[in-house]
XYZ file of C-alpha atoms in Angstrom:
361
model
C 14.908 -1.348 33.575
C 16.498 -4.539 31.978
C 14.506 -6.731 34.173
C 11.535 -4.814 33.178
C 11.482 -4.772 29.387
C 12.775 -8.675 29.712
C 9.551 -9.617 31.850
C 7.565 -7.189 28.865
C 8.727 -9.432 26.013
C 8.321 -12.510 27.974
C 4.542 -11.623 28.463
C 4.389 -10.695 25.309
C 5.805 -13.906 23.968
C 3.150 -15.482 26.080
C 0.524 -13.622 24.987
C 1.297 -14.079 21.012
C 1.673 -17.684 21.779
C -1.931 -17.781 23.559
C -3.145 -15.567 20.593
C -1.427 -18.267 17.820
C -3.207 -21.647 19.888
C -6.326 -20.184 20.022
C -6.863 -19.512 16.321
C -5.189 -23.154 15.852
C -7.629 -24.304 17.803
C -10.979 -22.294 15.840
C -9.431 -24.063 12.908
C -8.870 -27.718 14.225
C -12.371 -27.129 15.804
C -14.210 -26.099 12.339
C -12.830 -29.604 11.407
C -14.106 -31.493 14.355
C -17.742 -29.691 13.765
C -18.052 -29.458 9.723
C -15.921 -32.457 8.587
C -15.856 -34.506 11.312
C -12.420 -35.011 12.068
C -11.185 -37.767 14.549
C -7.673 -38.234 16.301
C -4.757 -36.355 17.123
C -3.350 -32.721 16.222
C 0.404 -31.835 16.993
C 2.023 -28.771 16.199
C 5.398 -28.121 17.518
C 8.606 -25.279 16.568
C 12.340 -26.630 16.901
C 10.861 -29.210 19.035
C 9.236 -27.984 21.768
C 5.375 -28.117 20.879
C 3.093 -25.328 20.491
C -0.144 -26.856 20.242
C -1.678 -30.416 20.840
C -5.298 -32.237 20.827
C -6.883 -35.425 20.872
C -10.930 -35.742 19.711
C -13.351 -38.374 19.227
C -12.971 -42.255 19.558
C -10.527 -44.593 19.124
C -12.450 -47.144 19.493
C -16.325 -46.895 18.825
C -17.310 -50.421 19.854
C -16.210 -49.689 23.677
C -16.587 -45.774 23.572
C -13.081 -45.455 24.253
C -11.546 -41.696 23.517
C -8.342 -40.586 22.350
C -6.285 -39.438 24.593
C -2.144 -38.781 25.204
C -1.714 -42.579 25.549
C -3.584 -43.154 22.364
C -1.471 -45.042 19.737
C -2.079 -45.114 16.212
C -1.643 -47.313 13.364
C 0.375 -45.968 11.196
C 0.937 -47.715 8.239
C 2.985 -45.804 5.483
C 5.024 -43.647 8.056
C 6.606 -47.115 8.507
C 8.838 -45.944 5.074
C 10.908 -42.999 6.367
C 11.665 -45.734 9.601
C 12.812 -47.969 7.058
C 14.409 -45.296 5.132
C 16.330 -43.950 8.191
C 17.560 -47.892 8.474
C 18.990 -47.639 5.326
C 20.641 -44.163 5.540
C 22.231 -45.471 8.176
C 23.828 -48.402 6.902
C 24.860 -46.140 4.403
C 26.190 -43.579 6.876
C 28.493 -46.802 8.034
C 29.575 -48.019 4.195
C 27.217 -50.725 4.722
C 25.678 -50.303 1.601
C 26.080 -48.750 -1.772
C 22.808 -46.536 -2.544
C 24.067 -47.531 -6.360
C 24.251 -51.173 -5.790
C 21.666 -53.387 -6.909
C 19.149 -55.529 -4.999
C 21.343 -58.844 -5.656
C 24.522 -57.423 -3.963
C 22.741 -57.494 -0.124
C 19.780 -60.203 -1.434
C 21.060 -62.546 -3.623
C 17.948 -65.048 -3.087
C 15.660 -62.602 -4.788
C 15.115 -63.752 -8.077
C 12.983 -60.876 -9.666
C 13.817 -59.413 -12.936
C 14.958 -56.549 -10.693
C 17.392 -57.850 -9.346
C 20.671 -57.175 -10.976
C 18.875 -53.478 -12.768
C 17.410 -51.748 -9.865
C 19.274 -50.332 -7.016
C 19.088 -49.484 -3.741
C 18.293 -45.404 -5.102
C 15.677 -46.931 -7.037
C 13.739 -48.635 -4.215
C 13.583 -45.834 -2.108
C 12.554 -43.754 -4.894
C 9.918 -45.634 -5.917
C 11.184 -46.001 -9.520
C 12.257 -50.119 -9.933
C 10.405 -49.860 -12.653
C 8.468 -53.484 -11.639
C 5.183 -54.515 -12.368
C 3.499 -53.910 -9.170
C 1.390 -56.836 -8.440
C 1.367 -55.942 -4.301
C -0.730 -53.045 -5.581
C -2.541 -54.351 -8.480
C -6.608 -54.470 -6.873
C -7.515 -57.587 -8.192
C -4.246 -59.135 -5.970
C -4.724 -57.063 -2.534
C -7.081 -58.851 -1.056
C -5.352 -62.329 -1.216
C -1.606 -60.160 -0.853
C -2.395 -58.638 2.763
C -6.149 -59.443 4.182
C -6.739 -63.590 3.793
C -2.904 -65.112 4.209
C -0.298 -64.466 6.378
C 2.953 -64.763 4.292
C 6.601 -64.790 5.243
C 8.127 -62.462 4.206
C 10.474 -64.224 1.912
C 7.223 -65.817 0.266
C 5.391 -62.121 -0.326
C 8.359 -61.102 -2.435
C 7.973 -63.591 -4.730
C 4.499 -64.055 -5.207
C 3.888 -60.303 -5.170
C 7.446 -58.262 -6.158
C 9.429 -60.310 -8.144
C 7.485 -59.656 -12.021
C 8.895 -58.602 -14.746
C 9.779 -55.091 -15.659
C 7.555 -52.358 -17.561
C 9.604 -49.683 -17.250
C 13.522 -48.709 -17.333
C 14.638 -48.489 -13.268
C 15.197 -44.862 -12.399
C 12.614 -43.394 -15.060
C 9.378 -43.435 -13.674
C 7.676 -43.045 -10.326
C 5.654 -45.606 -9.312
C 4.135 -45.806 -5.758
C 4.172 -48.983 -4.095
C 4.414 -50.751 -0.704
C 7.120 -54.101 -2.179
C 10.201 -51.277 -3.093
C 10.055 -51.096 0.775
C 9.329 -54.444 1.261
C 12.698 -55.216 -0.694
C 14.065 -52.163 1.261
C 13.699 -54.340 4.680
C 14.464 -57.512 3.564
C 17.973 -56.281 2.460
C 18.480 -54.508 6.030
C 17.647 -58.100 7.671
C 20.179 -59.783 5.236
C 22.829 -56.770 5.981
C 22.224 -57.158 10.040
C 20.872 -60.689 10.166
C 18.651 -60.002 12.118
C 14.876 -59.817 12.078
C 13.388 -56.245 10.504
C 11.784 -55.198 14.073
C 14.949 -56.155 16.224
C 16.405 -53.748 14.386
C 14.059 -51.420 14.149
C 13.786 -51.306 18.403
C 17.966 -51.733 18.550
C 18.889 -48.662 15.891
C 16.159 -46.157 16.212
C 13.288 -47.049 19.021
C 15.410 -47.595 22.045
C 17.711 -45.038 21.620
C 15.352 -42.209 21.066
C 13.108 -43.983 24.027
C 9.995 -43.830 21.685
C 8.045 -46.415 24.310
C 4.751 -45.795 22.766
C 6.058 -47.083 18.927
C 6.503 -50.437 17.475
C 6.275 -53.355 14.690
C 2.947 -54.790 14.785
C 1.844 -58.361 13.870
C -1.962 -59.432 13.716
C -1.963 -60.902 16.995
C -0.485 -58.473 19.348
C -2.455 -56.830 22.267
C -1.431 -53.672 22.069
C -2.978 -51.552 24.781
C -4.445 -48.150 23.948
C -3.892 -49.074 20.137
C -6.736 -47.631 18.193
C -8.856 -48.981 15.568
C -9.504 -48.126 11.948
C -12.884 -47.314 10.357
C -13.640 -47.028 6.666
C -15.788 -44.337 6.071
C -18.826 -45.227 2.947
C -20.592 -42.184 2.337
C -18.340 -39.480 3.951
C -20.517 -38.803 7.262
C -19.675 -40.761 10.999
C -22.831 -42.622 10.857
C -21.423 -44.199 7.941
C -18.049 -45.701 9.634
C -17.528 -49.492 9.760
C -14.858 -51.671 10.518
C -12.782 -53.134 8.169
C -12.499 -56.789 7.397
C -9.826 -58.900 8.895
C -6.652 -58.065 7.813
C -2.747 -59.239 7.975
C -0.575 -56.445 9.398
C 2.483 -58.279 9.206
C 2.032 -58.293 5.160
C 3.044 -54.825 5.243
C 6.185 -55.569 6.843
C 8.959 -52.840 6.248
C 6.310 -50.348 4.351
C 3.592 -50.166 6.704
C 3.597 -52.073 10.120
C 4.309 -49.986 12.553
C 2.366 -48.028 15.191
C 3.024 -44.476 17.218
C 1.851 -41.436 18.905
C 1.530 -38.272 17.830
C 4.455 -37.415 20.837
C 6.722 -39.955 19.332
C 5.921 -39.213 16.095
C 7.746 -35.654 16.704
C 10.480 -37.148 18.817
C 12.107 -39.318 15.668
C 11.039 -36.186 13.809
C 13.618 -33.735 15.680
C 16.115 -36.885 15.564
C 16.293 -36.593 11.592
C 16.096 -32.899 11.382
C 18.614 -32.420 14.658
C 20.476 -34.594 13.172
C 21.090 -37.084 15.988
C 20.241 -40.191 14.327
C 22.435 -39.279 11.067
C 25.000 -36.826 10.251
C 23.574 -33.722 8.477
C 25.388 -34.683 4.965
C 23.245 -38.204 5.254
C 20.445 -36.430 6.261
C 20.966 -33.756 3.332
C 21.429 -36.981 0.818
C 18.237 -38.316 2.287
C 16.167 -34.888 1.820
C 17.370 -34.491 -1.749
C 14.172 -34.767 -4.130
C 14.279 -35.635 -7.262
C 11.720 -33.435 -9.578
C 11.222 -36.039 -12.315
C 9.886 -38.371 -9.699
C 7.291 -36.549 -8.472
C 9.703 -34.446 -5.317
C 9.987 -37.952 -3.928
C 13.241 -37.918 -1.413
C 14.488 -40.740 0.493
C 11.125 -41.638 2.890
C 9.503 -37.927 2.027
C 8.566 -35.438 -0.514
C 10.411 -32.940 -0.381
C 9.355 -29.515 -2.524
C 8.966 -25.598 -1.899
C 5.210 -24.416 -1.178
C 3.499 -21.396 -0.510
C 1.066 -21.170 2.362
C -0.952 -18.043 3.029
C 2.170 -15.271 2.928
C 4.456 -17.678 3.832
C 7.177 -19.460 1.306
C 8.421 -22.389 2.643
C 9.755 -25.809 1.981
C 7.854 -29.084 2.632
C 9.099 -32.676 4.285
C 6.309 -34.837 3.822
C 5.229 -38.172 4.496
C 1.872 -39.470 4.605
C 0.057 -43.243 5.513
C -3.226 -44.811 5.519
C -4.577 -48.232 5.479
C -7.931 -49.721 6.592
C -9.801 -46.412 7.975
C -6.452 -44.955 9.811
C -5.027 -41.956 8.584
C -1.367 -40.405 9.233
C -0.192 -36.984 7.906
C 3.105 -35.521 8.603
C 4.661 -32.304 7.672
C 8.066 -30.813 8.650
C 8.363 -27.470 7.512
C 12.300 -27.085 6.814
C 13.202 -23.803 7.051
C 10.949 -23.165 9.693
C 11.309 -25.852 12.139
C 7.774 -26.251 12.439
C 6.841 -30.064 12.782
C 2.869 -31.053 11.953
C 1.313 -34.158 12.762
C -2.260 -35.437 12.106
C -3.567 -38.745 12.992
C -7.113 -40.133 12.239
C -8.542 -43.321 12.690
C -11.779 -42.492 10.186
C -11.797 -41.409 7.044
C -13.998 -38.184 7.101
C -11.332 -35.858 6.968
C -9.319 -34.618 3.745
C -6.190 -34.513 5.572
C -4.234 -32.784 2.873
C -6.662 -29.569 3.335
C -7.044 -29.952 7.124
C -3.119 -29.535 7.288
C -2.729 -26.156 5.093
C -5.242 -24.508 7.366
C -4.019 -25.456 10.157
C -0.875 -24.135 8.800
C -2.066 -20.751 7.754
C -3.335 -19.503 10.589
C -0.706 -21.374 12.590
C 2.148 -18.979 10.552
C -0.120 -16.312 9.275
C -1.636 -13.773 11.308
C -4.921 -14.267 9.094
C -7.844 -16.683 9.687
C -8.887 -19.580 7.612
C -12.460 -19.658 6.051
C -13.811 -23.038 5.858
């Protein structure tokens, strides 16, 4: 009788799990069909995943299609790597999350750098001027020169300050940039040494890595700007410098490594759970901003829950990453268009994923 009720539930379990994909899969293919999405869908609980698919092309000029080898670029996602680098150093007494940028880079000779911390990088709150990201700068900062690194901060993240460090939330790509330089200076060591030696190679993520401008990467996708929001509209972007972004944005993955380093930070195996805790605390004046994420409660469908997000995008590629705390439900969506409101696609998906309701699109 035991063995019967156990083989009951176990169908059961099958058959609610073969219920949940399939309405996952009405949603993700509503956004294939009415807004043209392109790239990879992920779903996974405590790990193991639930629900996966790859659509479209990643790259239109030779008609090649995504598939489970297909690696994306994916830009801001580079921060939490960078922000795990740092938590770790931290984790060791390496460094002082209080201490300023001058204690671990004393070359740097930005107004910053004896009044903004370490806290106030990864925040996004130095409270600099943020030329990197002014409009009328980014197209000589990251598409027509290649810079060392060294040479980017000062042309681009070492003006003068406009607002007190620690009041104000200010996105930008050089607190990062910063961020990187002063793990190089801690290690000495180059930023994607380290990045392979602390966090690639021992979570065996073979399909991620730092990407310069002139690497063949095989199976790497490419990113198309979308003009006037329909597929016939998609063109290539103009040459660009990867290696610009450096620390905040040069990196590349797949969707199944994507959720490998996720389970290492929320499993805990890459930092203890009190550095991961410090790392997930938000702070509410800055916009939920944590360490790498945003971190806030939010309400989808029926379902209460608390957000771990972290989003990227650059030249046409898209990234979109959700970890759903107190669930243990890990989504991740990766584009290489831009036809797709990402933000939306994901709370659908969502919904039906942990309501027993349907999504109207």
């Amino acid at each position: 009788m035991k063995l019967f009720y156990s083989i009951l539930i176990v169908m059961l379990t099958i058959n609610v799990a073969k219920g949940q994909s399939n309405r996952v899969d009405k949603v993700v293919d509503s956004c294939i069909t009415k807004r043209n999405f392109n790239g990879a869908v992920l779903i996974a609980r405590n790990g193991k995943i639930d629900y996966i698919k790859y659509t479209g092309l990643a790259n239109r000029h030779y008609n090649i299609p995504f598939s489970a080898k297909s690696r994306f670029q994916i830009f801001s996602v580079t921060k939490t790597f960078t922000a795990v680098l740092i938590m770790q150093l931290y984790q060791q007494g390496k460094i002082n999350l209080d201490s300023t940028i001058a204690a671990y880079y004393p070359e740097y000779k930005g107004e910053a750098a004896h009044k903004v911390t370490v806290r106030n990088l990864l925040t996004y709150s130095s409270g600099r001027y943020l030329k990197e990201m002014d409009p009328k700068f980014i197209p000589e900062a990251y598409d027509q020169n290649l810079w060392p690194v060294d040479t980017f901060i000062n042309r681009y993240c070492s003006e003068k300050l406009i607002d007190t460090p620690g009041t104000k939330f200010n996105y930008s790509n050089g607190d990062y940039i910063l961020l990187g330089r002063i793990i190089e200076k801690i290690y000495k060591k180059p930023f994607d040494v380290i990045l392979r030696e602390k966090i690639l190679m021992p979570l065996k993520m073979l399909n991620t890595n730092y990407l310069r401008h002139e690497d063949i990467v095989p199976d790497l996708d490419e990113g198309y700007r979308n003009k006037e929001g329909s597929v016939d509209s998609l063109i290539m972007p103009t040459n660009h410098y990867i290696d610009n972004h450096f620390s905040a944005g040069a990196m590349y993955s797949t969707a199944q490594d994507l959720l490998i380093f996720d389970q290492a930070i929320f499993s805990h195996t890459l930092l203890k759970k009190s550095t991961v805790d410090t790392m997930l605390t938000s702070y509410p004046k800055l916009g939920d901003v944590a360490f790498g994420f945003w971190v806030y409660p939010r309400k989808i469908g029926n379902t209460n829950t608390v957000f771990a997000e972290r989003q990227g995008g650059g030249y046409g590629n898209e990234s979109n990453w959700v970890h759903l705390i107190d669930k243990g439900v890990t989504l991740i969506l990766l584009s290489n268009t831009e036809t797709t409101d990402l933000n939306k696609m994901r709370l659908d998906v969502l919904n039906v994923y942990l309501n027993s309701k349907q999504v109207r699109n």
